[in-house]
């Protein structure tokens, strides 16, 4: 059974701090990795994707991938109250399905 | 650009009634299409996916069915709803393997 594991949280950080969200996956052959943000009552929205080992930066967001450790993370710099949401890690293992983690709830305190 | 439309946004149905939720994608051809259900405070449960017209793969045996009558149209149906069918139903598409999925706005279904 291919799995994606995330800490459910909630993760609470003060405004302006760095939020660090982590995810591990079980299928060593996984090739594509995605982060989605889901506000309460809304559908998931893609915010980052990464295919290669290392870091990928987009504005305040940085995705980090370590295939040897089967670990992917999302850093949010200068966290804002508007970043409060559930963050879903998703992994494409090369088949027709994408495996989603259950999500980590993030609260950014003003 | 590509867009995905899903309707209705909310639906309240009595137990035992039928269901039809529709999803269409614009701006792309032969997308992979997906139906998910999300219970309150829970993760995404994959229900069905389709990689082509008339092709449906079912992930969870239940009283739901799906159809893909046209390339960019995906329909979720039930002949007789159960209380346990309540939830947030999400349609998603992606261009091909390895690409991210993109979600519609979802349908919040309440069964009374």
Short mmCIF file of C-alpha atoms in Angstrom, two decimals:
data_model
loop_
_atom_site.label_atom_id
_atom_site.label_comp_id
_atom_site.label_asym_id
_atom_site.label_seq_id
_atom_site.Cartn_x
_atom_site.Cartn_y
_atom_site.Cartn_z
CA UNK A 1 0.00 0.00 0.00
CA UNK A 2 1.56 3.24 -1.15
CA UNK A 3 1.33 5.86 1.60
CA UNK A 4 1.93 9.53 2.23
CA UNK A 5 2.25 10.54 5.86
CA UNK A 6 1.82 14.00 7.36
CA UNK A 7 1.54 15.24 10.92
CA UNK A 8 -2.09 16.30 11.30
CA UNK A 9 -1.18 19.26 13.52
CA UNK A 10 -2.34 21.78 14.27
CA UNK A 11 0.94 23.58 13.71
CA UNK A 12 0.78 27.02 15.28
CA UNK A 13 3.29 29.75 14.37
CA UNK A 14 3.35 33.49 15.07
CA UNK A 15 2.91 35.95 12.24
CA UNK A 16 6.20 36.60 10.46
CA UNK A 17 7.76 33.26 11.45
CA UNK A 18 8.75 30.37 9.19
CA UNK A 19 6.26 27.51 9.03
CA UNK A 20 7.75 24.12 8.24
CA UNK A 21 5.48 21.36 6.98
CA UNK A 22 6.76 17.85 6.50
CA UNK A 23 5.75 14.77 4.55
CA UNK A 24 7.14 11.26 4.07
CA UNK A 25 6.21 8.76 1.39
CA UNK A 26 6.59 5.03 1.08
CA UNK A 27 7.12 4.40 -2.66
CA UNK A 28 10.79 4.87 -3.48
CA UNK A 29 9.94 5.08 -7.17
CA UNK A 30 7.88 8.25 -6.75
CA UNK A 31 8.76 10.95 -9.26
CA UNK A 32 6.50 13.97 -8.76
CA UNK A 33 5.61 15.79 -5.57
CA UNK A 34 2.98 18.43 -4.97
CA UNK A 35 1.79 20.73 -2.19
CA UNK A 36 -1.81 21.91 -2.03
CA UNK A 37 -3.42 24.47 0.23
CA UNK A 38 -7.02 23.93 1.32
CA UNK A 39 -8.95 26.62 3.13
CA UNK A 40 -11.86 25.49 5.28
CA UNK A 41 -14.86 24.66 3.11
CA UNK A 42 -12.92 25.14 -0.13
CA UNK A 43 -11.26 22.82 -2.63
CA UNK A 44 -7.50 22.13 -2.66
CA UNK A 45 -5.35 24.59 -4.60
CA UNK A 46 -1.94 23.67 -6.03
CA UNK A 47 0.79 25.91 -4.62
CA UNK A 48 4.05 24.09 -5.38
CA UNK A 49 5.41 21.12 -7.28
CA UNK A 50 8.90 19.62 -7.31
CA UNK A 51 10.45 16.82 -9.33
CA UNK A 52 14.16 16.92 -8.48
CA UNK A 53 16.17 16.62 -5.29
CA UNK A 54 16.91 19.92 -3.63
CA UNK A 55 15.02 23.13 -3.09
CA UNK A 56 12.53 24.99 -5.26
CA UNK A 57 11.49 28.50 -4.33
CA UNK A 58 8.39 30.44 -5.37
CA UNK A 59 7.85 33.70 -3.52
CA UNK A 60 7.46 32.97 0.19
CA UNK A 61 7.22 29.22 -0.46
CA UNK A 62 10.10 26.74 -0.69
CA UNK A 63 9.61 23.05 -1.44
CA UNK A 64 12.41 20.69 -0.43
CA UNK A 65 12.82 17.15 -1.72
CA UNK A 66 15.11 14.39 -0.46
CA UNK A 67 14.45 11.21 -2.41
CA UNK A 68 17.04 9.18 -0.48
CA UNK A 69 15.17 9.88 2.76
CA UNK A 70 11.75 9.81 1.02
CA UNK A 71 10.99 13.16 2.53
CA UNK A 72 9.42 16.32 1.12
CA UNK A 73 8.80 19.55 2.99
CA UNK A 74 7.24 22.96 2.48
CA UNK A 75 8.60 26.10 4.11
CA UNK A 76 6.49 29.24 4.32
CA UNK A 77 8.51 32.34 5.13
CA UNK A 78 7.03 35.45 6.72
CA UNK A 79 3.87 33.54 7.60
CA UNK A 80 0.64 35.53 7.46
CA UNK A 81 -2.75 34.86 9.07
CA UNK A 82 -4.04 34.29 5.52
CA UNK A 83 -1.73 31.26 5.31
CA UNK A 84 -3.88 29.51 7.93
CA UNK A 85 -5.21 26.45 6.11
CA UNK A 86 -4.70 22.72 5.73
CA UNK A 87 -1.70 21.79 3.57
CA UNK A 88 -1.88 18.54 1.62
CA UNK A 89 1.21 16.72 0.42
CA UNK A 90 0.65 14.63 -2.73
CA UNK A 91 2.88 12.13 -4.50
CA UNK A 92 2.67 10.74 -8.02
CA UNK A 93 4.10 7.23 -8.13
CA UNK A 94 3.97 6.92 -11.91
CA UNK A 95 0.54 5.36 -12.22
CA UNK A 96 -2.84 6.90 -12.90
CA UNK A 97 -3.39 7.93 -9.29
CA UNK A 98 -1.90 10.60 -7.07
CA UNK A 99 -1.55 9.65 -3.43
CA UNK A 100 -2.60 12.42 -1.03
CA UNK A 101 -1.64 12.79 2.60
CA UNK A 102 -4.35 13.60 5.13
CA UNK A 103 -2.99 17.13 5.55
CA UNK A 104 -1.44 19.34 8.21
CA UNK A 105 -3.49 22.17 9.71
CA UNK A 106 -1.53 25.40 10.03
CA UNK A 107 -2.56 28.32 12.24
CA UNK A 108 -0.72 31.61 11.95
CA UNK A 109 -1.34 33.81 14.98
CA UNK A 110 -1.55 37.57 14.43
CA UNK B 1 -6.06 28.22 -20.19
CA UNK B 2 -7.80 25.27 -18.65
CA UNK B 3 -10.79 25.50 -16.35
CA UNK B 4 -12.89 22.97 -14.51
CA UNK B 5 -16.56 23.44 -13.74
CA UNK B 6 -18.41 21.47 -11.11
CA UNK B 7 -22.02 21.84 -10.09
CA UNK B 8 -24.09 22.23 -8.05
CA UNK B 9 -22.13 23.89 -5.24
CA UNK B 10 -24.44 22.56 -2.53
CA UNK B 11 -27.09 19.89 -2.54
CA UNK B 12 -29.49 18.59 0.09
CA UNK B 13 -31.07 15.25 -0.73
CA UNK B 14 -33.31 12.81 1.17
CA UNK B 15 -32.11 9.29 1.90
CA UNK B 16 -33.00 6.96 -0.96
CA UNK B 17 -33.09 9.65 -3.62
CA UNK B 18 -30.93 9.55 -6.78
CA UNK B 19 -27.87 11.68 -7.39
CA UNK B 20 -26.15 13.18 -10.40
CA UNK B 21 -23.11 15.46 -10.11
CA UNK B 22 -21.47 16.80 -13.21
CA UNK B 23 -17.97 18.03 -13.95
CA UNK B 24 -16.61 19.48 -17.18
CA UNK B 25 -13.14 20.59 -18.17
CA UNK B 26 -12.37 23.25 -20.76
CA UNK B 27 -9.19 24.05 -22.62
CA UNK B 28 -7.61 20.61 -22.82
CA UNK B 29 -8.23 17.27 -24.49
CA UNK B 30 -8.11 13.71 -23.16
CA UNK B 31 -7.53 14.70 -19.53
CA UNK B 32 -7.30 12.21 -16.69
CA UNK B 33 -10.44 12.80 -14.56
CA UNK B 34 -11.04 12.03 -10.89
CA UNK B 35 -13.85 12.02 -8.33
CA UNK B 36 -12.96 12.35 -4.66
CA UNK B 37 -15.00 12.55 -1.48
CA UNK B 38 -13.86 14.35 1.63
CA UNK B 39 -15.60 13.84 4.96
CA UNK B 40 -15.49 16.75 7.43
CA UNK B 41 -11.98 17.16 8.83
CA UNK B 42 -10.67 14.20 6.88
CA UNK B 43 -8.45 13.52 3.88
CA UNK B 44 -9.37 12.88 0.26
CA UNK B 45 -10.88 9.53 -0.64
CA UNK B 46 -10.49 8.60 -4.30
CA UNK B 47 -13.77 7.24 -5.65
CA UNK B 48 -13.29 6.91 -9.42
CA UNK B 49 -10.87 7.88 -12.13
CA UNK B 50 -10.96 7.84 -15.90
CA UNK B 51 -8.20 8.04 -18.49
CA UNK B 52 -10.49 8.12 -21.53
CA UNK B 53 -14.05 8.23 -22.84
CA UNK B 54 -16.10 5.36 -21.47
CA UNK B 55 -13.24 4.11 -19.26
CA UNK B 56 -13.93 4.12 -15.50
CA UNK B 57 -11.83 2.69 -12.66
CA UNK B 58 -13.54 2.27 -9.30
CA UNK B 59 -11.54 2.54 -6.10
CA UNK B 60 -14.15 1.95 -3.43
CA UNK B 61 -17.10 -0.48 -3.75
CA UNK B 62 -20.25 1.40 -2.78
CA UNK B 63 -23.55 2.59 -4.17
CA UNK B 64 -21.96 5.24 -6.38
CA UNK B 65 -21.09 5.00 -10.05
CA UNK B 66 -19.33 7.22 -12.55
CA UNK B 67 -19.51 7.75 -16.28
CA UNK B 68 -17.53 9.64 -18.89
CA UNK B 69 -19.84 10.11 -21.88
CA UNK B 70 -17.63 12.76 -23.49
CA UNK B 71 -13.92 13.52 -23.42
CA UNK B 72 -14.20 16.38 -20.93
CA UNK B 73 -17.33 15.38 -19.02
CA UNK B 74 -17.34 13.26 -15.87
CA UNK B 75 -20.54 12.35 -14.02
CA UNK B 76 -20.98 10.87 -10.55
CA UNK B 77 -24.27 9.10 -9.91
CA UNK B 78 -26.22 7.11 -7.39
CA UNK B 79 -29.57 5.36 -7.71
CA UNK B 80 -30.29 5.50 -3.99
CA UNK B 81 -28.39 7.73 -1.55
CA UNK B 82 -27.39 6.63 1.94
CA UNK B 83 -26.75 8.82 4.98
CA UNK B 84 -23.08 7.85 4.72
CA UNK B 85 -22.88 9.48 1.28
CA UNK B 86 -22.80 12.93 2.85
CA UNK B 87 -19.60 14.82 2.23
CA UNK B 88 -17.67 17.20 0.03
CA UNK B 89 -17.36 15.84 -3.51
CA UNK B 90 -14.47 17.04 -5.60
CA UNK B 91 -13.77 16.60 -9.29
CA UNK B 92 -10.20 16.97 -10.51
CA UNK B 93 -8.30 16.75 -13.79
CA UNK B 94 -4.71 16.47 -14.88
CA UNK B 95 -3.05 16.53 -18.27
CA UNK B 96 -1.04 13.31 -17.95
CA UNK B 97 0.93 11.15 -15.53
CA UNK B 98 3.40 13.09 -13.46
CA UNK B 99 1.46 16.32 -13.73
CA UNK B 100 -0.47 17.86 -10.82
CA UNK B 101 -4.20 17.48 -10.44
CA UNK B 102 -6.43 20.57 -10.48
CA UNK B 103 -9.66 20.62 -8.53
CA UNK B 104 -13.10 22.03 -9.16
CA UNK B 105 -14.86 24.06 -6.50
CA UNK B 106 -16.62 20.99 -5.11
CA UNK B 107 -20.18 20.00 -4.21
CA UNK B 108 -21.22 19.86 -0.58
CA UNK B 109 -23.79 17.06 -0.31
CA UNK B 110 -26.00 16.67 2.73
CA UNK B 111 -28.27 13.66 3.10
CA UNK B 112 -31.32 14.03 5.35
#
